[in-house]
Rosetta silent file (secondary structure, phi, psi, omega in degrees, C-alpha in Angstrom):
SEQUENCE: XXXXXXXXXXXXXXXXXXXXXXXXXXXXXXXXXXXXXXXXXXXXXXXXXXXXXXXXXXXXXXXXXXXXXXXXXXXXXXXXXXXXXXXXXXXXXXXXXXXXXXXXXXXXXXXXXXXXXXXXXXXXXXXXXXXXXXXXXXXXXXXXXXXXXXXXXXXXXXXXXXXXXXXXXXXXXXXXXXXXXXXXXXXXXXXXXXXXXXXXXXXXXXXXXXXXXXXXXXXXXXXXXXXXXXXXXXXXXXXXXXXXXXXXXXXXXXXXXXXXXXXXXXXXXXXXXXXXXXXXXXXXXXXXXXXXXXXXXXXXXXXXXXXXXXXXXXXXXXXXXXXXXXXXXXXXXXX
SCORE:     score description
SCORE:     0.000 S_00000001
   1 L     0.000  129.138 -175.750    0.000    0.020   -0.002 S_00000001
   2 L   -78.354  132.926  177.767    1.460    3.321   -1.080 S_00000001
   3 L   -80.345  129.700 -178.047    2.168    5.894    1.575 S_00000001
   4 L  -112.499  -28.918 -177.881    0.785    9.327    0.642 S_00000001
   5 E  -138.465  137.994 -179.505    1.129   11.379    3.828 S_00000001
   6 E  -129.619  133.221  169.495    3.727   11.281    6.620 S_00000001
   7 E  -103.379  121.277 -173.964    3.749   13.005    9.969 S_00000001
   8 E  -115.697  113.935  176.991    7.283   13.515   11.208 S_00000001
   9 E   -93.098  115.101 -174.819    8.002   14.345   14.815 S_00000001
  10 L   -83.985  154.716  176.199   11.472   15.896   14.984 S_00000001
  11 L  -156.709 -171.269 -176.955   13.972   15.517   17.772 S_00000001
  12 L   -84.566  -42.658 -176.272   17.739   15.674   18.247 S_00000001
  13 L  -122.765  -34.481 -174.141   18.566   11.962   17.816 S_00000001
  14 E  -116.164  124.025 -179.688   15.281    9.904   17.650 S_00000001
  15 E  -115.756  144.569 -177.350   12.554   10.760   15.125 S_00000001
  16 E  -110.886  130.800 -179.216    9.033    9.341   14.973 S_00000001
  17 E  -116.347  133.624  178.083    7.357    8.644   11.600 S_00000001
  18 E  -131.058  112.925 -176.219    3.589    8.149   11.095 S_00000001
  19 E  -114.703  144.642  178.715    2.414    7.263    7.564 S_00000001
  20 E  -134.084  163.641  177.989   -1.049    6.871    6.075 S_00000001
  21 L   -96.296 -170.374 -177.515   -2.521    5.954    2.701 S_00000001
  22 L   -63.258  -39.226 -177.839   -5.047    7.861    0.521 S_00000001
  23 L   -85.458    5.737  179.184   -8.007    6.507    2.530 S_00000001
  24 L    88.980    4.370 -179.079   -6.439    7.367    5.853 S_00000001
  25 L   -74.253  137.508 -178.369   -5.367    3.902    6.855 S_00000001
  26 E   -82.973  122.704  179.985   -2.278    3.852    9.089 S_00000001
  27 E  -123.439   -1.532 -179.426    0.439    1.700    7.438 S_00000001
  28 E  -149.100  125.926  169.652    3.603    2.990    9.107 S_00000001
  29 E  -137.984  111.743 -166.813    4.650    3.686   12.651 S_00000001
  30 E  -149.662  141.377  174.556    8.436    3.780   12.931 S_00000001
  31 E  -104.283  137.005 -176.900   11.254    5.290   14.989 S_00000001
  32 E  -125.531  141.239  168.489   14.333    6.431   13.135 S_00000001
  33 E   -80.662  164.441 -177.736   17.754    7.431   14.327 S_00000001
  34 H   -58.205  -42.594 -178.685   19.324   10.545   12.901 S_00000001
  35 H   -69.769  -13.710  179.100   21.602    8.628   10.666 S_00000001
  36 H   -91.763  -10.357 -173.349   18.699    6.637    9.172 S_00000001
  37 H   -60.234  -52.739 -173.108   16.648    9.671    8.017 S_00000001
  38 H   -66.015  -41.834  179.486   18.185   10.232    4.653 S_00000001
  39 H   -64.053  -43.786 -176.943   18.212    6.530    3.688 S_00000001
  40 H   -64.669  -48.733 -175.739   14.630    5.990    4.760 S_00000001
  41 H   -73.612  -28.441  176.831   13.092    8.946    2.908 S_00000001
  42 H   -65.996  -27.894 -179.461   15.255    8.335   -0.185 S_00000001
  43 L   -84.621   -3.845  179.936   13.641    4.917   -0.455 S_00000001
  44 L   -95.887  148.559  171.109   10.073    6.351   -0.336 S_00000001
  45 L   -68.247  150.690  177.045    8.089    7.603   -3.323 S_00000001
  46 L   -52.294  128.589 -174.280    7.465   11.313   -3.176 S_00000001
  47 L  -145.819  173.676  175.504    4.733   12.061   -0.652 S_00000001
  48 E   -81.905  123.626  179.985    3.389   14.826    1.606 S_00000001
  49 E  -118.091  124.033  178.963    5.491   15.292    4.735 S_00000001
  50 E  -109.578  142.769  178.945    4.257   17.428    7.636 S_00000001
  51 E  -143.879  152.991  172.876    6.453   18.774   10.464 S_00000001
  52 E   -80.861  142.248 -178.186    6.085   21.243   13.246 S_00000001
  53 L   -75.643  111.575  178.082    8.052   24.477   12.687 S_00000001
  54 L  -142.439 -165.699 -169.411   10.892   24.394   15.198 S_00000001
  55 L   -62.347  -43.794 -174.561   14.621   25.138   15.296 S_00000001
  56 L   -96.663   -1.508 -173.072   15.745   22.263   13.029 S_00000001
  57 H   -63.427  -38.922 -176.449   12.581   21.971   10.896 S_00000001
  58 H   -68.837  -33.171  175.234   13.819   24.200    8.088 S_00000001
  59 H   -63.091  -50.571 -177.704   17.042   22.139    7.689 S_00000001
  60 H   -69.667  -28.110  176.777   15.109   18.856    7.414 S_00000001
  61 H   -67.510  -39.568  175.575   12.569   20.496    5.107 S_00000001
  62 H   -69.379  -32.922  179.145   15.291   21.438    2.693 S_00000001
  63 H   -70.028  -43.627 -178.139   16.845   17.976    2.897 S_00000001
  64 H   -72.543  -34.667  175.069   13.535   16.174    2.228 S_00000001
  65 H   -62.316  -34.603  176.984   12.575   18.569   -0.534 S_00000001
  66 H   -65.054  -22.295  176.411   15.839   17.672   -2.274 S_00000001
  67 L   -87.470   -1.603  176.577   14.598   14.044   -2.242 S_00000001
  68 L   101.040    2.151 -178.957   11.409   15.037   -4.039 S_00000001
  69 L   -84.924  152.361  175.450    8.952   15.214   -1.111 S_00000001
  70 E   -92.984  105.506 -173.000    6.371   17.898   -0.563 S_00000001
  71 E  -102.623  137.261  177.918    7.281   19.248    2.833 S_00000001
  72 E  -135.426  131.423  177.821    5.017   21.551    4.825 S_00000001
  73 E  -102.302  142.071 -174.694    5.704   23.178    8.181 S_00000001
  74 E  -130.421  144.100  173.049    3.011   24.048   10.656 S_00000001
  75 L   -60.944  138.513 -175.613    2.994   26.150   13.891 S_00000001
  76 H   -62.434  -32.590 -179.294    3.077   23.846   16.890 S_00000001
  77 H   -70.186  -23.824  174.313    0.060   25.505   18.483 S_00000001
  78 H   -76.026  -28.666 -179.764   -2.033   24.672   15.474 S_00000001
  79 H   -77.118  -28.837 -173.680   -1.054   21.023   15.648 S_00000001
  80 H   -56.710  -30.553 -177.918   -1.860   20.783   19.362 S_00000001
  81 H   -67.651  -20.899 -178.821   -5.618   20.661   18.613 S_00000001
  82 H   -96.823    6.261  176.275   -5.233   17.365   16.808 S_00000001
  83 L   -82.726  122.793 -171.664   -3.432   15.612   19.666 S_00000001
  84 L   -74.362  -77.485 -178.667   -5.915   13.103   21.076 S_00000001
  85 L  -142.451  143.295  179.844   -4.825   12.028   24.571 S_00000001
  86 L    70.396  179.059  178.774   -1.523   12.050   26.375 S_00000001
  87 L  -144.514  120.152  171.105    1.729   13.163   24.824 S_00000001
  88 L  -152.299  175.090 -177.569    4.442   10.951   23.377 S_00000001
  89 H   -61.516  -42.069 -177.566    6.387   10.854   20.101 S_00000001
  90 H   -66.267  -42.149  177.627    3.954    8.480   18.418 S_00000001
  91 H   -64.569  -39.205  178.641    0.927   10.602   19.391 S_00000001
  92 H   -67.343  -40.664  178.463    2.652   13.770   18.214 S_00000001
  93 H   -65.062  -38.421  179.086    3.531   12.232   14.815 S_00000001
  94 H   -65.660  -41.602  177.005   -0.093   11.074   14.400 S_00000001
  95 H   -62.570  -42.103  178.139   -1.376   14.548   15.224 S_00000001
  96 H   -64.864  -40.636  177.576    1.038   16.135   12.738 S_00000001
  97 H   -61.775  -38.389  176.799   -0.062   13.652   10.066 S_00000001
  98 H   -74.147  -38.075 -175.626   -3.676   14.577   10.589 S_00000001
  99 H   -68.393  -36.250 -176.926   -3.109   18.313   10.831 S_00000001
 100 L   -66.615  -17.236 -179.502   -1.147   18.551    7.561 S_00000001
 101 L   -93.482   -6.215  179.364   -4.081   17.223    5.552 S_00000001
 102 L   -69.543  133.580 -179.380   -6.543   19.831    6.868 S_00000001
 103 L   -70.378  -23.562 -179.727   -7.601   22.305    4.129 S_00000001
 104 L   -93.149    7.340 -178.897   -7.741   25.197    6.620 S_00000001
 105 L   -69.446  143.357  178.226   -4.300   24.570    8.038 S_00000001
 106 L  -105.875  139.003 -173.536   -1.830   27.473    7.819 S_00000001
 107 E  -116.205  155.556 -178.057    1.753   26.686    6.870 S_00000001
 108 E   -98.081  129.202  175.470    5.141   28.277    7.601 S_00000001
 109 L   -61.974  140.032 -177.670    7.332   29.182    4.618 S_00000001
 110 L   -79.176  125.925 -178.523   10.540   27.137    4.478 S_00000001
 111 L   -83.782  146.041  175.006   13.591   29.336    5.014 S_00000001
 112 L   -87.783  171.668 -178.219   16.673   29.036    2.837 S_00000001
 113 H   -63.858  -42.998  178.875   20.207   28.908    4.133 S_00000001
 114 H   -61.897  -41.201  178.552   21.014   32.541    3.210 S_00000001
 115 H   -62.544  -45.564 -179.583   17.826   33.681    4.920 S_00000001
 116 H   -65.531  -38.429  179.697   18.629   31.799    8.113 S_00000001
 117 H   -64.275  -38.246  179.094   22.188   33.176    8.076 S_00000001
 118 H   -69.493  -38.947  178.298   20.955   36.756    7.823 S_00000001
 119 H   -69.834  -27.547  175.879   18.490   36.218   10.637 S_00000001
 120 H   -62.603  -34.877  176.789   21.271   34.679   12.775 S_00000001
 121 H   -59.691  -44.886  179.469   23.018   38.030   12.639 S_00000001
 122 H   -71.167  -31.697  176.942   19.957   39.693   14.217 S_00000001
 123 H   -66.641  -45.617  178.563   19.518   37.004   16.831 S_00000001
 124 H   -63.544  -38.450  177.756   23.190   37.307   17.860 S_00000001
 125 H   -66.780  -39.610  178.349   22.970   41.108   17.987 S_00000001
 126 H   -61.439  -40.977  178.439   19.768   40.903   20.084 S_00000001
 127 H   -63.400  -44.124 -178.314   21.564   38.565   22.525 S_00000001
 128 H   -67.647  -35.810  176.313   24.556   40.892   22.820 S_00000001
 129 H   -63.912  -41.450  175.467   22.307   43.926   23.344 S_00000001
 130 H   -61.962  -39.374  177.522   20.605   42.090   26.234 S_00000001
 131 H   -64.469  -41.230  176.445   23.986   41.268   27.711 S_00000001
 132 H   -57.777  -45.001  179.477   24.997   44.902   27.411 S_00000001
 133 H   -64.651  -39.024  177.339   21.893   45.979   29.288 S_00000001
 134 H   -62.530  -44.466 -177.729   22.577   43.397   32.013 S_00000001
 135 H   -66.421  -38.995  177.041   26.137   44.631   32.451 S_00000001
 136 H   -65.215  -41.126  177.254   25.082   48.255   32.641 S_00000001
 137 H   -65.265  -37.812  177.343   22.403   47.451   35.179 S_00000001
 138 H   -64.862  -44.102  177.179   24.901   45.471   37.240 S_00000001
 139 H   -60.449  -46.734 -179.994   27.398   48.311   37.264 S_00000001
 140 H   -64.983  -38.996 -176.500   24.777   50.887   38.182 S_00000001
 141 H   -68.076  -42.391 -179.358   23.300   48.652   40.879 S_00000001
 142 H   -66.974  -41.676  179.814   26.616   47.808   42.550 S_00000001
 143 H   -72.486  -30.200  176.995   27.792   51.429   42.599 S_00000001
 144 H   -64.164  -27.094  178.313   24.397   52.705   43.855 S_00000001
 145 L   -68.323  -21.140  175.284   24.898   50.626   46.942 S_00000001
 146 L  -108.795   18.403  172.461   27.852   52.839   47.781 S_00000001
 147 L    80.606   13.269  174.353   26.116   56.127   46.852 S_00000001
 148 L   -97.808  112.479 -176.197   27.669   56.519   43.356 S_00000001
 149 L  -130.726  164.843  175.726   24.872   57.250   40.917 S_00000001
 150 L  -158.857  164.147 -179.531   24.453   58.768   37.452 S_00000001
 151 L   -61.353  156.187 -178.300   21.731   59.411   34.923 S_00000001
 152 L   -72.826  160.017  176.722   20.396   56.449   32.977 S_00000001
 153 L   114.650  140.384 -178.493   21.591   55.494   29.490 S_00000001
 154 H   -59.086  -31.022 -177.720   24.630   53.716   28.033 S_00000001
 155 H   -69.759  -13.408 -179.819   26.219   57.053   27.159 S_00000001
 156 H   -97.388    1.883  177.218   26.434   57.971   30.827 S_00000001
 157 H   -61.458  -44.581  177.807   28.453   54.884   31.857 S_00000001
 158 H   -56.786  -36.624  176.705   31.802   56.670   31.385 S_00000001
 159 H   -68.691  -35.623  175.733   30.689   59.413   33.766 S_00000001
 160 H   -64.956  -41.682  177.213   29.571   56.789   36.212 S_00000001
 161 H   -68.456  -34.537  177.301   32.962   55.057   36.122 S_00000001
 162 H   -65.454  -37.809  177.274   34.721   58.441   36.465 S_00000001
 163 H   -68.066  -31.307  175.050   32.607   59.137   39.617 S_00000001
 164 H   -65.041  -39.454 -177.658   33.666   55.753   41.006 S_00000001
 165 H   -68.343  -26.218 -178.375   37.332   56.677   40.699 S_00000001
 166 H   -87.171  -18.639 -176.337   36.720   59.913   42.587 S_00000001
 167 L   -83.621  157.750  175.932   34.645   58.303   45.387 S_00000001
 168 L   -91.716  101.992 -176.373   36.047   56.691   48.484 S_00000001
 169 L  -121.409  160.751  174.638   35.152   53.001   48.086 S_00000001
 170 L   -62.261  157.063 -173.994   36.440   49.751   49.604 S_00000001
 171 H   -60.762  -32.349 -175.762   39.408   48.241   47.803 S_00000001
 172 H   -76.643  -23.897 -172.626   37.459   45.339   46.294 S_00000001
 173 H   -67.513  -51.741 -177.358   34.739   47.424   44.649 S_00000001
 174 H   -59.661  -33.476  178.697   36.697   49.245   41.901 S_00000001
 175 H   -63.854  -43.454 -179.831   38.333   45.983   40.763 S_00000001
 176 H   -66.504  -42.795  178.245   35.043   44.245   40.337 S_00000001
 177 H   -62.697  -44.235  178.188   33.489   47.212   38.522 S_00000001
 178 H   -61.239  -34.376  177.847   36.453   47.508   36.193 S_00000001
 179 H   -63.819  -45.395  175.310   36.050   43.840   35.348 S_00000001
 180 H   -62.900  -38.552 -179.644   32.394   44.428   34.389 S_00000001
 181 H   -67.155  -36.715  177.325   33.363   47.522   32.447 S_00000001
 182 H   -66.548  -39.181  174.606   35.944   45.644   30.425 S_00000001
 183 H   -65.109  -35.817  177.593   33.317   43.023   29.597 S_00000001
 184 H   -63.456  -42.984 -179.597   30.977   45.835   28.579 S_00000001
 185 H   -63.431  -38.349  176.150   33.546   47.245   26.218 S_00000001
 186 H   -63.059  -41.168  177.674   34.020   43.788   24.649 S_00000001
 187 H   -65.330  -40.314  176.465   30.326   43.439   24.093 S_00000001
 188 H   -59.314  -40.362  179.557   30.128   46.910   22.546 S_00000001
 189 H   -64.306  -41.991 -179.988   32.917   45.884   20.127 S_00000001
 190 H   -68.858  -35.104  175.801   31.082   42.726   19.109 S_00000001
 191 H   -63.170  -39.896  179.324   27.815   44.639   18.537 S_00000001
 192 H   -65.920  -34.907  176.460   29.701   47.018   16.262 S_00000001
 193 H   -64.976  -39.906  179.380   31.094   44.083   14.271 S_00000001
 194 H   -70.786  -38.330  177.708   27.605   42.613   13.744 S_00000001
 195 H   -60.396  -36.387  177.574   26.280   46.051   12.804 S_00000001
 196 H   -65.631  -42.873  175.897   28.929   46.252   10.094 S_00000001
 197 H   -63.622  -42.278  177.586   27.853   42.867    8.711 S_00000001
 198 H   -63.356  -41.453  177.974   24.222   43.829    8.787 S_00000001
 199 H   -64.716  -40.598  176.386   24.964   47.086    6.923 S_00000001
 200 H   -64.523  -37.395  175.872   26.864   45.149    4.271 S_00000001
 201 H   -65.272  -37.807  179.023   23.916   42.788    3.812 S_00000001
 202 H   -63.492  -44.305 -178.285   21.606   45.820    3.621 S_00000001
 203 H   -67.800  -24.914  179.856   23.665   47.444    0.866 S_00000001
 204 H   -89.968   -4.109 -177.851   23.643   44.146   -1.164 S_00000001
 205 L  -111.094  114.352  177.376   19.867   43.722   -0.882 S_00000001
 206 H   -64.162  -31.039  179.288   17.602   45.820   -3.125 S_00000001
 207 H   -66.919  -44.936 -179.326   14.510   44.885   -1.077 S_00000001
 208 H   -64.472  -35.917  178.229   16.181   46.076    2.111 S_00000001
 209 H   -68.362  -36.321  176.138   17.195   49.353    0.483 S_00000001
 210 H   -68.520  -38.658 -179.996   13.605   50.063   -0.667 S_00000001
 211 H   -66.858  -31.512 -179.210   12.281   49.329    2.777 S_00000001
 212 L   -68.682  -11.807  175.871   14.767   51.731    4.382 S_00000001
 213 L   -74.762  -11.706  179.904   13.086   54.567    2.563 S_00000001
 214 L   -80.022  129.761  176.865   10.014   54.363    4.792 S_00000001
 215 L   -56.517  128.105 -178.199   10.138   56.878    7.734 S_00000001
 216 L    95.005  -10.194  176.873   10.892   54.928   10.902 S_00000001
 217 L  -109.372  110.230  177.993   12.449   51.959    9.118 S_00000001
 218 L  -100.555 -171.861 -178.205   16.253   52.026    9.135 S_00000001
 219 H   -60.575  -32.854  179.620   18.767   49.397    7.924 S_00000001
 220 H   -65.492  -50.393 -179.104   18.249   47.246   11.025 S_00000001
 221 H   -71.385  -35.758 -179.822   14.480   46.928   10.637 S_00000001
 222 H   -63.082  -44.404  179.339   14.739   46.724    6.817 S_00000001
 223 H   -67.472  -34.590  178.764   17.163   43.829    6.883 S_00000001
 224 H   -63.466  -44.134 -179.133   15.057   41.963    9.458 S_00000001
 225 H   -68.073  -45.756 -177.291   11.885   42.315    7.346 S_00000001
 226 H   -61.363  -36.573 -178.982   13.711   41.505    4.082 S_00000001
 227 H   -79.094  -29.653 -179.391   15.221   38.314    5.565 S_00000001
 228 H   -84.070  -28.257 -176.057   11.991   37.230    7.194 S_00000001
 229 L  -118.851   66.251  175.906    9.695   37.961    4.273 S_00000001
 230 L   -70.793  -27.258  176.081   11.398   36.707    1.131 S_00000001
 231 L  -121.672  101.040 -174.830    8.009   35.656   -0.369 S_00000001
 232 H   -73.853  -12.388 -179.089    5.278   38.193    0.389 S_00000001
 233 H   -66.570  -10.867  177.801    2.630   36.011   -1.337 S_00000001
 234 H   -70.252  -13.618  175.497    2.257   33.972    1.836 S_00000001
 235 L  -116.814  139.812 -178.306    0.108   36.874    3.086 S_00000001
 236 L   -77.315  -22.434 -175.729   -2.890   38.053    1.083 S_00000001
 237 L  -158.376  169.317  173.282   -2.524   41.702    2.198 S_00000001
 238 H   -61.769  -28.856  179.153   -0.569   44.007    4.380 S_00000001
 239 H   -66.608  -39.273  176.107   -3.178   43.625    7.062 S_00000001
 240 H   -63.477  -38.589  179.213   -2.425   39.888    7.326 S_00000001
 241 H   -64.572  -43.130  176.986    1.309   40.675    7.674 S_00000001
 242 H   -63.156  -37.267  177.684    0.554   43.173   10.451 S_00000001
 243 H   -68.399  -34.928  178.399   -1.650   40.642   12.171 S_00000001
 244 H   -65.247  -32.998  178.980    1.096   37.995   11.897 S_00000001
 245 L   -78.812   -9.113 -178.850    3.421   40.464   13.679 S_00000001
 246 L    83.049   25.643 -177.709    0.899   40.920   16.510 S_00000001
 247 L  -103.173   29.096  179.227    0.217   44.597   15.749 S_00000001
 248 L  -125.267  156.531 -179.985   -3.603   44.237   15.719 S_00000001
 249 E   -67.330  147.568  174.138   -6.100   44.297   18.622 S_00000001
 250 E   -76.379  132.416 -178.010   -7.059   41.116   20.369 S_00000001
 251 E   -99.729  139.834  171.170  -10.704   40.222   19.713 S_00000001
 252 L  -135.540   57.697 -171.606  -13.208   38.890   22.171 S_00000001
 253 L   -97.952  145.914  179.248  -16.310   39.317   20.035 S_00000001
 254 E  -160.566  156.084  175.159  -19.506   37.295   20.319 S_00000001
 255 L    62.774   25.081 -178.648  -23.240   37.680   19.541 S_00000001
 256 L    80.703    2.122  178.228  -22.501   40.151   16.748 S_00000001
 257 E  -102.200  130.622 -177.005  -20.809   42.565   19.096 S_00000001
 258 L   -91.832  117.451  179.737  -17.252   43.565   18.324 S_00000001
 259 L  -120.030  110.684 -176.652  -14.993   43.789   21.332 S_00000001
 260 E  -108.477  137.177 -179.395  -11.346   44.841   20.679 S_00000001
 261 E  -117.474 -143.788 -178.915   -8.695   44.823   23.409 S_00000001
 262 E   -76.679  172.719  177.878   -4.959   45.314   23.543 S_00000001
 263 E   -62.208  143.283 -172.875   -2.591   44.232   20.822 S_00000001
 264 L   -65.095  -32.475 -178.504   -2.477   40.471   20.433 S_00000001
 265 L    59.873   29.695  176.781    1.334   40.264   20.681 S_00000001
 266 L  -104.110  157.073  178.844    1.316   37.059   18.684 S_00000001
 267 L    98.433 -148.157 -172.977    3.715   36.305   15.876 S_00000001
 268 L   -79.631   99.831 -175.792    7.195   37.701   15.350 S_00000001
 269 H   -70.142  -32.391 -176.210    8.042   39.561   18.570 S_00000001
 270 H   -67.150  -50.778 -178.879   11.460   40.761   17.289 S_00000001
 271 H   -66.779  -37.122 -179.855   10.218   42.605   14.183 S_00000001
 272 H   -62.566  -44.440  179.932    7.198   43.954   16.149 S_00000001
 273 H   -64.876  -38.497  175.666    9.511   45.478   18.716 S_00000001
 274 H   -62.513  -39.540  179.681   11.747   47.011   16.069 S_00000001
 275 H   -66.941  -37.817  178.316    8.769   48.555   14.279 S_00000001
 276 H   -66.211  -42.691  177.648    7.396   50.059   17.522 S_00000001
 277 H   -63.122  -40.816  176.425   10.798   51.487   18.354 S_00000001
 278 H   -64.278  -38.683  176.394   11.129   52.848   14.850 S_00000001
 279 H   -62.564  -41.427  177.360    7.667   54.351   15.071 S_00000001
 280 H   -63.522  -42.456  177.884    8.598   56.113   18.359 S_00000001
 281 H   -62.839  -41.399  178.596   11.767   57.517   16.705 S_00000001
 282 H   -62.079  -40.729  179.915    9.683   58.789   13.764 S_00000001
 283 H   -66.445  -30.005 -179.100    7.263   60.525   16.131 S_00000001
 284 H   -88.830  -34.089 -165.400   10.125   62.322   17.901 S_00000001
 285 H  -114.235  -24.141 -173.106   12.551   63.046   15.016 S_00000001
 286 L   -88.759  116.674  178.494   10.682   63.038   11.681 S_00000001
 287 H   -67.083  -38.496 -178.804    9.181   66.416   10.703 S_00000001
 288 H   -64.342  -38.074  177.995    7.166   64.796    7.927 S_00000001
 289 H   -66.885  -43.463  179.012    5.656   62.297   10.424 S_00000001
 290 H   -63.819  -32.210 -178.058    4.808   64.963   12.882 S_00000001
 291 L   -83.120   -4.791 -178.901    3.109   67.083   10.183 S_00000001
 292 L   -68.536  124.745 -176.844    0.966   64.170    9.042 S_00000001
 293 H   -59.257  -35.789  179.389   -2.744   65.050    9.698 S_00000001
 294 H   -63.208  -43.809  178.313   -3.523   61.414   10.653 S_00000001
 295 H   -65.024  -42.883 -178.759   -0.755   61.479   13.278 S_00000001
 296 H   -63.632  -39.816 -179.355   -1.817   64.858   14.594 S_00000001
 297 H   -65.856  -40.249  178.902   -5.420   63.695   14.937 S_00000001
 298 H   -68.134  -39.323  178.669   -4.330   60.593   16.850 S_00000001
 299 H   -66.141  -24.976 -179.916   -1.995   62.499   19.183 S_00000001
 300 H   -70.121  -24.765 -176.597   -4.857   64.868   20.052 S_00000001
 301 H  -131.478    0.520  179.508   -6.870   62.125   21.611 S_00000001
 302 L  -131.203  153.756  177.389   -4.606   59.115   22.303 S_00000001
 303 L   -63.008  159.413 -175.162   -1.361   58.598   24.304 S_00000001
 304 H   -65.601  -36.697  178.051    1.887   58.745   22.372 S_00000001
 305 H   -65.007  -38.292  176.551    2.677   55.046   22.826 S_00000001
 306 H   -66.306  -38.472  175.911   -0.688   54.025   21.430 S_00000001
 307 H   -64.546  -35.484  178.774   -0.037   56.259   18.438 S_00000001
 308 H   -65.192  -40.983 -179.902    3.366   54.605   18.018 S_00000001
 309 H   -68.770  -39.096  176.075    1.792   51.130   17.891 S_00000001
 310 H   -63.883  -40.799  177.778   -0.786   52.378   15.328 S_00000001
 311 H   -65.256  -39.496  175.244    2.041   53.914   13.255 S_00000001
 312 H   -58.522  -40.121  178.114    3.981   50.591   13.545 S_00000001
 313 H   -62.143  -44.398 -179.792    0.951   48.813   12.121 S_00000001
 314 H   -66.854  -37.397  176.892    0.852   51.207    9.186 S_00000001
 315 H   -63.566  -35.142  177.308    4.605   50.801    8.643 S_00000001
 316 H   -66.781  -42.476  178.666    4.199   47.037    8.526 S_00000001
 317 H   -68.010  -34.242  175.210    1.472   47.298    5.831 S_00000001
 318 H   -65.586  -42.356 -179.627    3.632   49.675    3.839 S_00000001
 319 H   -63.587  -40.701  174.607    6.546   47.350    4.059 S_00000001
 320 H   -60.767  -40.903 -177.931    4.468   44.452    2.787 S_00000001
 321 H   -67.964  -36.155  179.148    3.223   46.500   -0.102 S_00000001
 322 H   -67.225  -37.646  179.819    6.759   47.567   -1.104 S_00000001
 323 H   -74.578  -41.800 -178.535    8.027   43.967   -1.083 S_00000001
 324 H   -65.942  -42.303 -174.587    4.931   42.547   -2.837 S_00000001
 325 H   -97.851   -4.719  176.876    4.725   45.178   -5.562 S_00000001
 326 L    56.148   47.341  178.419    8.480   45.771   -5.870 S_00000001
 327 L  -120.864  172.711  177.966    8.114   49.560   -5.669 S_00000001
 328 L  -104.115  158.698 -176.203    9.742   52.360   -3.748 S_00000001
 329 L   -74.242  134.097  174.377    8.185   54.404   -0.980 S_00000001
 330 L  -130.932  121.917 -178.629    6.449   57.657   -1.939 S_00000001
 331 L   -65.913  145.581  178.122    5.066   59.929    0.704 S_00000001
 332 L   -64.984  138.236  179.689    1.393   60.815    0.329 S_00000001
 333 L   -72.403  145.897  179.542    0.758   64.185   -1.251 S_00000001
 334 L   -64.935  142.128 -178.891   -0.707   66.883    0.994 S_00000001
 335 L   -68.430    0.000    0.000   -4.404   67.444    0.598 S_00000001
């Protein structure tokens, strides 16, 4: 009996396979070691393979696609509804096999190697920025215990260290703080190196350069969107892209009554955060943004942060339109 659909539960060393035929009959339940994966799927006729989108899913999707299989990735939370009872590898593979055949299922685009490499730059930079914040907070907290304080912000750390040298502190304190300060300098250097690589990638990407023309979207945000959204056709409109980023209100509607709450915060948290920060920068620094009648009307009745989130939603829809239509940004003409 020919296998038409396979549910594959991924792991580090042991993989679970669940295969069915056209009529839904289960004909395969098998555990595979990592070294057996390529040989096993190379011996199968091309079929539909479903997997949960996880850290290694894109690698295995590319490998199985090279063998001729139709591979589809699904968000893990969407597969959870098809898990019957209990949780084990066999039950997970069966749920994946059933979920991948549903006509209403939503799938995750498979990332290429270059796309993953570009996104790795952003993840590494985000990690280093968090470490920089931790080091600054540690230095400020330790010195505050001895009465040495300074205004917040990374640019005020040199003044804080200078104040430490002038203060009368126990002998152990300056040595420990200098150790943290040297680590902070090393992290700053590594962030600068990654920024240089991101800028080089930005200059080599026409899509990223077009996105950088939108007010509030700089090279960092543009490269993140360009690497995450290589195929804009996965979204039907810019509204779907903004919803995927979590920049839309959470709904709790029933009985024909529409109830909208806070932003859903679902989807890509990294790009959502970058867009909100970029929108705040545009509200403070961009004269064209401040002069926009739509922005002025919102600022007259809503807090600035709420307006920044609304502007970030608009920036996301503009970014999708630029990528989908392959056009450049043009500011709206004044009425």
